PDB file of C-alpha atoms in Angstrom:
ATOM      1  CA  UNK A   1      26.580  63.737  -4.128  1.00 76.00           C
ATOM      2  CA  UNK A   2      23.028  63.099  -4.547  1.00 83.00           C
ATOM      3  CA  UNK A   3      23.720  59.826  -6.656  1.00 94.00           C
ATOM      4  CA  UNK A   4      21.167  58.445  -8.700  1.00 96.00           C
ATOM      5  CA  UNK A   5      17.747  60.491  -8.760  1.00 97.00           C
ATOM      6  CA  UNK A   6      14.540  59.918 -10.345  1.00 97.00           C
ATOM      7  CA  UNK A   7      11.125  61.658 -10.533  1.00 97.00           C
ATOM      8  CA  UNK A   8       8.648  61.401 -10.301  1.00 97.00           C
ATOM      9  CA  UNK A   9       7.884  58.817  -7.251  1.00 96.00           C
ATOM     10  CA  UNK A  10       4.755  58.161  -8.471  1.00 96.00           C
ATOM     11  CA  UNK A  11       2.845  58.056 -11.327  1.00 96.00           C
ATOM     12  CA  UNK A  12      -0.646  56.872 -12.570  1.00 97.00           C
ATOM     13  CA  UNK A  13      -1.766  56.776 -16.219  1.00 96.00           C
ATOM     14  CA  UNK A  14      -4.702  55.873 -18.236  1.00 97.00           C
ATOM     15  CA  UNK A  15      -4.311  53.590 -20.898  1.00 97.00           C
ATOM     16  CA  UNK A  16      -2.635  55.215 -24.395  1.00 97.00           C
ATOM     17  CA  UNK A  17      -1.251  58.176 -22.313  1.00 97.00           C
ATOM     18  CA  UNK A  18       2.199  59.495 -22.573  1.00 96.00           C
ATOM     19  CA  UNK A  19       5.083  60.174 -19.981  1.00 96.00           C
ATOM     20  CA  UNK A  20       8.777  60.154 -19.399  1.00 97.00           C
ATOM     21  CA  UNK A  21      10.432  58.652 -16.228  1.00 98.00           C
ATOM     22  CA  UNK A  22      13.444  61.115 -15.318  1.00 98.00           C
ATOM     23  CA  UNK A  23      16.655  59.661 -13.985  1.00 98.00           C
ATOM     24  CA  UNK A  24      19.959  61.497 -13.545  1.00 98.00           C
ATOM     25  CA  UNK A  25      23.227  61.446 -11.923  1.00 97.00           C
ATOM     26  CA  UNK A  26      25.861  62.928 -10.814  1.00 96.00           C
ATOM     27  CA  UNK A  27      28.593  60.758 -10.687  1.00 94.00           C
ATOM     28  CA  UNK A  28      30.278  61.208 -14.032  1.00 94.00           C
ATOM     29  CA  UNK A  29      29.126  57.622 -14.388  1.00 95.00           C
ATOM     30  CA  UNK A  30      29.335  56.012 -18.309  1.00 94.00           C
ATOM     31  CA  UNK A  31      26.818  53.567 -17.314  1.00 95.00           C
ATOM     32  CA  UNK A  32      23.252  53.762 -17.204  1.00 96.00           C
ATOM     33  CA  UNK A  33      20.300  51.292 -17.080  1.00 96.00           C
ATOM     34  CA  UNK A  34      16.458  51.002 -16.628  1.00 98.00           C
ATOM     35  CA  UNK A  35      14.780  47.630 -14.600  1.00 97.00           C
ATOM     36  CA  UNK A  36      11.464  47.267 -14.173  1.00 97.00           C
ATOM     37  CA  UNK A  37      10.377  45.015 -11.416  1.00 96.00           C
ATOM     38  CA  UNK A  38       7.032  42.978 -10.964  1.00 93.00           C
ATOM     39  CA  UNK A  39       6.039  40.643  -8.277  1.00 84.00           C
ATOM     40  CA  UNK A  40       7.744  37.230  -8.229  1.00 78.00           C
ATOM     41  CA  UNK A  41       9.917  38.583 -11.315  1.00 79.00           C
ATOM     42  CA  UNK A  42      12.939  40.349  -9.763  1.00 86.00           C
ATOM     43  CA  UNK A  43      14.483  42.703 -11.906  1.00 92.00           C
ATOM     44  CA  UNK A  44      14.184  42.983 -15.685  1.00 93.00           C
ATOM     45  CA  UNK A  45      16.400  45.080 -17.841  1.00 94.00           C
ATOM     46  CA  UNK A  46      14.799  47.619 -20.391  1.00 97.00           C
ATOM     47  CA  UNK A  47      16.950  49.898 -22.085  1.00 97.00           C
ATOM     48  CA  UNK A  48      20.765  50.666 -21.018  1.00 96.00           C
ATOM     49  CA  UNK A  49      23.179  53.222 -22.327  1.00 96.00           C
ATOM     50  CA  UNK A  50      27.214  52.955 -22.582  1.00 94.00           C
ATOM     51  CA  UNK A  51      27.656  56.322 -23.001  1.00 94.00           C
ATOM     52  CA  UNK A  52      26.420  59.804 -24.227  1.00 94.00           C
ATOM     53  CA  UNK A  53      24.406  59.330 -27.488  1.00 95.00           C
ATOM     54  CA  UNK A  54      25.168  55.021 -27.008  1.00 95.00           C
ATOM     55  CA  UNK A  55      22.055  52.733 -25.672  1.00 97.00           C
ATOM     56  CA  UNK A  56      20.697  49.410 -26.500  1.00 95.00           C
ATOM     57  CA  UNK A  57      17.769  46.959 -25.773  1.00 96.00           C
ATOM     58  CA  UNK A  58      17.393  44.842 -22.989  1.00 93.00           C
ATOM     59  CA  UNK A  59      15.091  41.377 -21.975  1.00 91.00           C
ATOM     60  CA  UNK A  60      12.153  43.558 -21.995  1.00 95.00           C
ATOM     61  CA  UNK A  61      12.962  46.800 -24.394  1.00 97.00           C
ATOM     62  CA  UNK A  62       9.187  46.896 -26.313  1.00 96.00           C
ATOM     63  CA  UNK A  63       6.703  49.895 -25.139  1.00 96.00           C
ATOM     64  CA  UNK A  64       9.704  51.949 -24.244  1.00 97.00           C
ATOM     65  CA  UNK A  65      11.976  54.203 -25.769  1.00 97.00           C
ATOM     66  CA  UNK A  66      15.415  56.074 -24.407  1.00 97.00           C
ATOM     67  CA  UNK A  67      18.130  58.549 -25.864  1.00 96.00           C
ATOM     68  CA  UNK A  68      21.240  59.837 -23.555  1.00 97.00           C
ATOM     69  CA  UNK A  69      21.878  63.502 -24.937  1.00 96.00           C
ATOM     70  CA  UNK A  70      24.192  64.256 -21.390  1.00 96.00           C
ATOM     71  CA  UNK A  71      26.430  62.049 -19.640  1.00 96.00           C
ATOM     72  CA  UNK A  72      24.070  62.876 -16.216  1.00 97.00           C
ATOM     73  CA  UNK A  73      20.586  62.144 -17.864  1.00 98.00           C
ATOM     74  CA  UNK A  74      18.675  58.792 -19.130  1.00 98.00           C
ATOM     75  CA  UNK A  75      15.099  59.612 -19.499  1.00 98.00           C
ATOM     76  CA  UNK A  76      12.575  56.689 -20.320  1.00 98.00           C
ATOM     77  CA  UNK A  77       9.829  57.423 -22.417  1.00 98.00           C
ATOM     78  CA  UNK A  78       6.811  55.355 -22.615  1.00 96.00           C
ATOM     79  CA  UNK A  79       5.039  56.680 -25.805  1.00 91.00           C
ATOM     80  CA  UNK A  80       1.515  55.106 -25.230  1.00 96.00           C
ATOM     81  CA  UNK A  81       1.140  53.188 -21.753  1.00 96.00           C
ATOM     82  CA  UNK A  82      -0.404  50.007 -21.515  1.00 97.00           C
ATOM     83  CA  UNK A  83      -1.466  48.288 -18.122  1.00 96.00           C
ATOM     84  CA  UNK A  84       1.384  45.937 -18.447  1.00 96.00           C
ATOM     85  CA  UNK A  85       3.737  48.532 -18.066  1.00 97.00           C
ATOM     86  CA  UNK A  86       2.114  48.656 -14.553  1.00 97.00           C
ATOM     87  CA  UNK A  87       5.263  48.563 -12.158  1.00 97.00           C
ATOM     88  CA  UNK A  88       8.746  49.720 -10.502  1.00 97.00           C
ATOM     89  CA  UNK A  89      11.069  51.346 -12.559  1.00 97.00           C
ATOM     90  CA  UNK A  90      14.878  51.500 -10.806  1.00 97.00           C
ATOM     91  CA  UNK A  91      17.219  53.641 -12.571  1.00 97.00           C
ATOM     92  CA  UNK A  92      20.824  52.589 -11.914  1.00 96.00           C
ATOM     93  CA  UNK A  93      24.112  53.687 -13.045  1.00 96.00           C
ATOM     94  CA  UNK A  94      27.776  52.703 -12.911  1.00 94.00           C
ATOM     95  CA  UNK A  95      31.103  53.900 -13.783  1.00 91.00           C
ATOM     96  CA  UNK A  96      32.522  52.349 -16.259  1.00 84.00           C
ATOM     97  CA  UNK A  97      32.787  48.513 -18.177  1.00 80.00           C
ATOM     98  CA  UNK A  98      33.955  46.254 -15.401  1.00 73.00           C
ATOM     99  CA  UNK A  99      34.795  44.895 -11.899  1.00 67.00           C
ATOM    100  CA  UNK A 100      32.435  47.942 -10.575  1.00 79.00           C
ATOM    101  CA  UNK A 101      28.956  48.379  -8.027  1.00 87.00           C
ATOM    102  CA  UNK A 102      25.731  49.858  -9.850  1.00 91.00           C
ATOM    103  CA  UNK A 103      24.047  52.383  -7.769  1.00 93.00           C
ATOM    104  CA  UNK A 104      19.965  52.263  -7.827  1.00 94.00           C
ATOM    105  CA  UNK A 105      17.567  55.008  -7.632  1.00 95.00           C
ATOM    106  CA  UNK A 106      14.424  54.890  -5.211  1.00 94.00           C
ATOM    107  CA  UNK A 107      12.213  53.847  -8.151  1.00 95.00           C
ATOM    108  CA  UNK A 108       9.047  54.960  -9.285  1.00 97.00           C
ATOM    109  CA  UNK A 109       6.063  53.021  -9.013  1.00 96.00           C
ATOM    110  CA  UNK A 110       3.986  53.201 -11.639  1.00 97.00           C
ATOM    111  CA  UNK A 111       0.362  52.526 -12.496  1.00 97.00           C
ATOM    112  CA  UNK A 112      -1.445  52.252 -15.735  1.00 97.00           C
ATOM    113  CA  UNK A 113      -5.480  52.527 -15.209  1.00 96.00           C
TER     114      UNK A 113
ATOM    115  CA  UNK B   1      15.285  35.331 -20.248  1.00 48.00           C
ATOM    116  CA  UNK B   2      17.035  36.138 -16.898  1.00 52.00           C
ATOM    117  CA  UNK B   3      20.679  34.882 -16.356  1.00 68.00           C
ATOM    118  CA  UNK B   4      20.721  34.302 -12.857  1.00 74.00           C
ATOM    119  CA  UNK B   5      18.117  32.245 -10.309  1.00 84.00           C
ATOM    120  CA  UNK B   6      18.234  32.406  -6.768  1.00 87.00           C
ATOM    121  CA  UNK B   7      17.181  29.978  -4.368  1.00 88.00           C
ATOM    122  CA  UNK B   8      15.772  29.321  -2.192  1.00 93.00           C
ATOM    123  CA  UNK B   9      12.494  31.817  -3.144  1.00 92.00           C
ATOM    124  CA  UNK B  10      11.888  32.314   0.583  1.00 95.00           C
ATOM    125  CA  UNK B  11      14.070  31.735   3.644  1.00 96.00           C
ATOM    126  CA  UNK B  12      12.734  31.987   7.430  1.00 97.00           C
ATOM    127  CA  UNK B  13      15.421  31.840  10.369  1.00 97.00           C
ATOM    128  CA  UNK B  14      15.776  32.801  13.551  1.00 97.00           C
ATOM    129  CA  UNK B  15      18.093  35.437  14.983  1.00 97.00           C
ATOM    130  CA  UNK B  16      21.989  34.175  15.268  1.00 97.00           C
ATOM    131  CA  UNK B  17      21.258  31.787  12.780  1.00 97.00           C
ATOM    132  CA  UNK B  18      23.207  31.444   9.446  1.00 97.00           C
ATOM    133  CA  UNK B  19      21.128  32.197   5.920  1.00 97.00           C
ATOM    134  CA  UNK B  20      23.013  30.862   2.994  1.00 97.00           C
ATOM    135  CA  UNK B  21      21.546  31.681  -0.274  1.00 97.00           C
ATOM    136  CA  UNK B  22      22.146  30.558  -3.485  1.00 96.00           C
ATOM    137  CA  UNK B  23      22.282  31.717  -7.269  1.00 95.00           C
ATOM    138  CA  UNK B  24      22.839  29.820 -10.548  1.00 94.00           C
ATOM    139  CA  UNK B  25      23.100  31.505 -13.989  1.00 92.00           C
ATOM    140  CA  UNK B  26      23.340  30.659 -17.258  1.00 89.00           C
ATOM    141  CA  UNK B  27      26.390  31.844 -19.298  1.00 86.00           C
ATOM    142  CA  UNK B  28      29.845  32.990 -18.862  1.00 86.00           C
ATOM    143  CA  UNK B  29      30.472  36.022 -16.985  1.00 86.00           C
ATOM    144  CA  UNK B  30      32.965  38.575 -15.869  1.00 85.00           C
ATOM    145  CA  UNK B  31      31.873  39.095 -12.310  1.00 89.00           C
ATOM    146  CA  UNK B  32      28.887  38.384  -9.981  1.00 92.00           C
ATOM    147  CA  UNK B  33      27.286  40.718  -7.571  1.00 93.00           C
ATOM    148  CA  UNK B  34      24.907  40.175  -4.665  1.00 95.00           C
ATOM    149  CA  UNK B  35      22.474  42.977  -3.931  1.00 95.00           C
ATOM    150  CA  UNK B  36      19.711  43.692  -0.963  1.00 96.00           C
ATOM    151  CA  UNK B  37      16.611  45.094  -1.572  1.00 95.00           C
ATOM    152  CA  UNK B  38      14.263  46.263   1.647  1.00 93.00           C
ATOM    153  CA  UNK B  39      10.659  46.576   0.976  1.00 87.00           C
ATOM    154  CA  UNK B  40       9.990  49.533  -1.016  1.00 80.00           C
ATOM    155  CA  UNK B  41      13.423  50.434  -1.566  1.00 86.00           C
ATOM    156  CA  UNK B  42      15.943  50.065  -4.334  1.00 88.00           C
ATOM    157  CA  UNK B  43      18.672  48.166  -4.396  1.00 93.00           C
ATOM    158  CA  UNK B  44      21.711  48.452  -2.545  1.00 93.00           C
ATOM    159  CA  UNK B  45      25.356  46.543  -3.842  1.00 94.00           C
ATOM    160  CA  UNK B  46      26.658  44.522  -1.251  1.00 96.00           C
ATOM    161  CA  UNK B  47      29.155  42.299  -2.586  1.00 95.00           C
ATOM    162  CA  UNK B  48      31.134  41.816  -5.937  1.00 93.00           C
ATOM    163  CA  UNK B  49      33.283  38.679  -7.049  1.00 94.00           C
ATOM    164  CA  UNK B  50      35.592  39.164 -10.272  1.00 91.00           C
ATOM    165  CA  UNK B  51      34.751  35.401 -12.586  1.00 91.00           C
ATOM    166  CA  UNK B  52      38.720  34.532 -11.670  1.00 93.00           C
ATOM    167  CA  UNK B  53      38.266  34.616  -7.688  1.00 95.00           C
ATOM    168  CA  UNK B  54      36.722  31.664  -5.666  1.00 97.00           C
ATOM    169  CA  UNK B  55      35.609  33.091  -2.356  1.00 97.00           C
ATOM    170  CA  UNK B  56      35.185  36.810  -1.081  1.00 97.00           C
ATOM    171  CA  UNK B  57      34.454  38.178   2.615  1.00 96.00           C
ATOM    172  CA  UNK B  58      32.991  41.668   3.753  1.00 95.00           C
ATOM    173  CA  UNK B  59      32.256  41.632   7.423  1.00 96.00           C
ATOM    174  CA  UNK B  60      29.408  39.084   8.116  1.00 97.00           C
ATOM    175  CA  UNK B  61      28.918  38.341   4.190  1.00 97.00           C
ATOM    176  CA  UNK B  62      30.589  35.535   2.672  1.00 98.00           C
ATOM    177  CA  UNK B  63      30.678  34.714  -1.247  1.00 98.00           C
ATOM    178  CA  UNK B  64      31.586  31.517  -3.017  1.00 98.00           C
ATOM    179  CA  UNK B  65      31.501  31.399  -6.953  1.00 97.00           C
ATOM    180  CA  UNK B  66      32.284  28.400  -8.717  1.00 96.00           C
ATOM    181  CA  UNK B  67      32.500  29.031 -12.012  1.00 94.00           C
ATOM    182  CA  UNK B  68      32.902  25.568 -13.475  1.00 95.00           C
ATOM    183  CA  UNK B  69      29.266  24.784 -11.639  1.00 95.00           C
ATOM    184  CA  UNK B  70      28.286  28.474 -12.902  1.00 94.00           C
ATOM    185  CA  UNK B  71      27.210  28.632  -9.337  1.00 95.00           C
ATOM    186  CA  UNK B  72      27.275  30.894  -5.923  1.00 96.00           C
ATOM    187  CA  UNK B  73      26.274  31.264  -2.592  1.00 97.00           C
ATOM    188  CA  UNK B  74      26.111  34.062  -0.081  1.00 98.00           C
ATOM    189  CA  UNK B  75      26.187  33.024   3.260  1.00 98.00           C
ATOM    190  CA  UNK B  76      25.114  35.814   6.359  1.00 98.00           C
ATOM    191  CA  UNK B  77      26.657  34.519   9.589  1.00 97.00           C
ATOM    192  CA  UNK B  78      24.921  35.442  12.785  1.00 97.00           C
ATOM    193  CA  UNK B  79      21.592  37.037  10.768  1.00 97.00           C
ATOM    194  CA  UNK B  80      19.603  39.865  12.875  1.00 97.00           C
ATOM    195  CA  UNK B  81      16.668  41.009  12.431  1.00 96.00           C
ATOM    196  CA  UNK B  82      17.887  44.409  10.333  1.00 96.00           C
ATOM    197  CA  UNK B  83      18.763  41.394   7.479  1.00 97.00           C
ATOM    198  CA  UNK B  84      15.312  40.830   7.006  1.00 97.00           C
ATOM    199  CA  UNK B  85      15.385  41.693   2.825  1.00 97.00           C
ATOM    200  CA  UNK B  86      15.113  40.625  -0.370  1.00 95.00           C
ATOM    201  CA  UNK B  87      18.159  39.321  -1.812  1.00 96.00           C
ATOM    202  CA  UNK B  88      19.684  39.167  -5.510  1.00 95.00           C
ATOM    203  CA  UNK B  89      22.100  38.288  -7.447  1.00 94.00           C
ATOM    204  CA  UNK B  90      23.359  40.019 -10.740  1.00 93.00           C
ATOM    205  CA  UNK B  91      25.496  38.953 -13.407  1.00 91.00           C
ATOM    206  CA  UNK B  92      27.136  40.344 -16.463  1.00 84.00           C
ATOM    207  CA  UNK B  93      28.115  38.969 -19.732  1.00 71.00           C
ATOM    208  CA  UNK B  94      29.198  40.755 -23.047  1.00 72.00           C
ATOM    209  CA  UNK B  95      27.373  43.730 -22.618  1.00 77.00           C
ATOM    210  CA  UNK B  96      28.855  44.198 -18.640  1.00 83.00           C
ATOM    211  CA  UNK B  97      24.999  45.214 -17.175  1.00 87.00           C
ATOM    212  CA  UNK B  98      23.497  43.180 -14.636  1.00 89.00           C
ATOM    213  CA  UNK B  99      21.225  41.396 -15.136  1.00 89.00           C
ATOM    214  CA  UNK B 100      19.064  39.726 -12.011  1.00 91.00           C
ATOM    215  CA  UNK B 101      17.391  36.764 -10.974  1.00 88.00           C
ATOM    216  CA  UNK B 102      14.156  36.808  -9.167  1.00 90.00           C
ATOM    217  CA  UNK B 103      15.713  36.960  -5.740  1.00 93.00           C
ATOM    218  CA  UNK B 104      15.368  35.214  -2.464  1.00 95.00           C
ATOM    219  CA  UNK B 105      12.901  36.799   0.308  1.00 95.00           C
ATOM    220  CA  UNK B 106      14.673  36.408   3.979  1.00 97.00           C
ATOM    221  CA  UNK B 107      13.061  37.027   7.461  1.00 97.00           C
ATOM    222  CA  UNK B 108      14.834  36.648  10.240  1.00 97.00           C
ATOM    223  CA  UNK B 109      12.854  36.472  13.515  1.00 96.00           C
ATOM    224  CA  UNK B 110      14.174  38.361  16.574  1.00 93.00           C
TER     225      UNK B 110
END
């Protein structure tokens, strides 16, 4: 298993540019979230899905959008980057409501010019 | 806001030593996991305890949670220098995803 994946590694953007942040696993986990993390902040959650075609907002959901079409994939799109989006995005996903581990991705470390 | 807060921010020990860490958090929860983070790296699950147990071991990790105090503490007997890491804790509420506190930074000297 290659668990939880993301690409790209690393990303810069100029301000009002587009991207998506891949993440996907192959677990057959229900569970998937988005974190970003910034110095001194630890880890702040963004978006999270329950399911295929299920997410919600997290603490910090504005600038950021998500949709789970697959049980594998949880892409986060930012539609028009700001320099405050400027940081580490983990991708993590779990198996199912309670009691279990979430697995992380390596992050990618993004920077908005 | 975030549920849980670690502390201390930053622990220095030497090797052998003992680190205890601590977390406190805000609402009721269902369990409460401890996580390590080396620099650069994401985040790796080192310990869960279910909101009905008191104290849980895994080799040199030891985890109190007293729920009445919404409190825990991880305690890392005999640290080495391969502890050296960030540490968090994560709890969930209704919605059962983690959510994190801002972690506490450990070195351990050899």
């Amino acid at each position: 298993n290659a668990g939880v994946t993301q690409t790209p590694k690393f990303q810069v953007l100029k301000t009002g540019q587009s991207m998506t942040l891949q993440c996907a696993q192959d677990m057959n986990h229900e569970y998937m979230s988005w974190y970003r993390q910034d110095p001194g902040m630890g880890l702040r959650l963004i978006h999270y899905s329950v399911g295929a075609g299920i997410t919600d907002q997290g603490e910090v959901p504005n600038g950021y959008n998500v949709s789970r079409s697959t049980t594998e994939d949880f892409p986060l799109r930012l539609l028009s980057a700001a320099p405050s989006q400027t940081s580490v995005y983990f991708c993590a996903s779990k198996q199912g409501r309670s009691y279990n581990e979430q697995f992380f991705g390596p992050g990618t470390r993004l920077t908005v010019l | 806001s975030q549920q849980g807060e670690e502390d201390p921010q930053a622990l220095s020990i030497q090797e052998g030593e003992n680190a205890t860490m601590n977390c406190s958090y805000k609402t009721s929860i269902n369990n409460l996991q401890w996580y390590r983070q080396n620099s650069g790296r994401g985040l790796v699950h080192l310990i869960l305890i279910r909101s009905n147990e008191r104290e849980k071991h895994s080799g040199r990790l030891r985890v109190t949670l007293d729920t009445s105090k919404k409190s825990s503490s991880l305690l890392i007997t005999a640290s080495r220098a391969a502890d050296t890491a960030s540490y968090f804790c994560a709890t969930d509420g209704g919605s059962y995803i983690p959510t994190f506190g801002r972690g506490t930074s450990l070195i351990v000297h050899p």
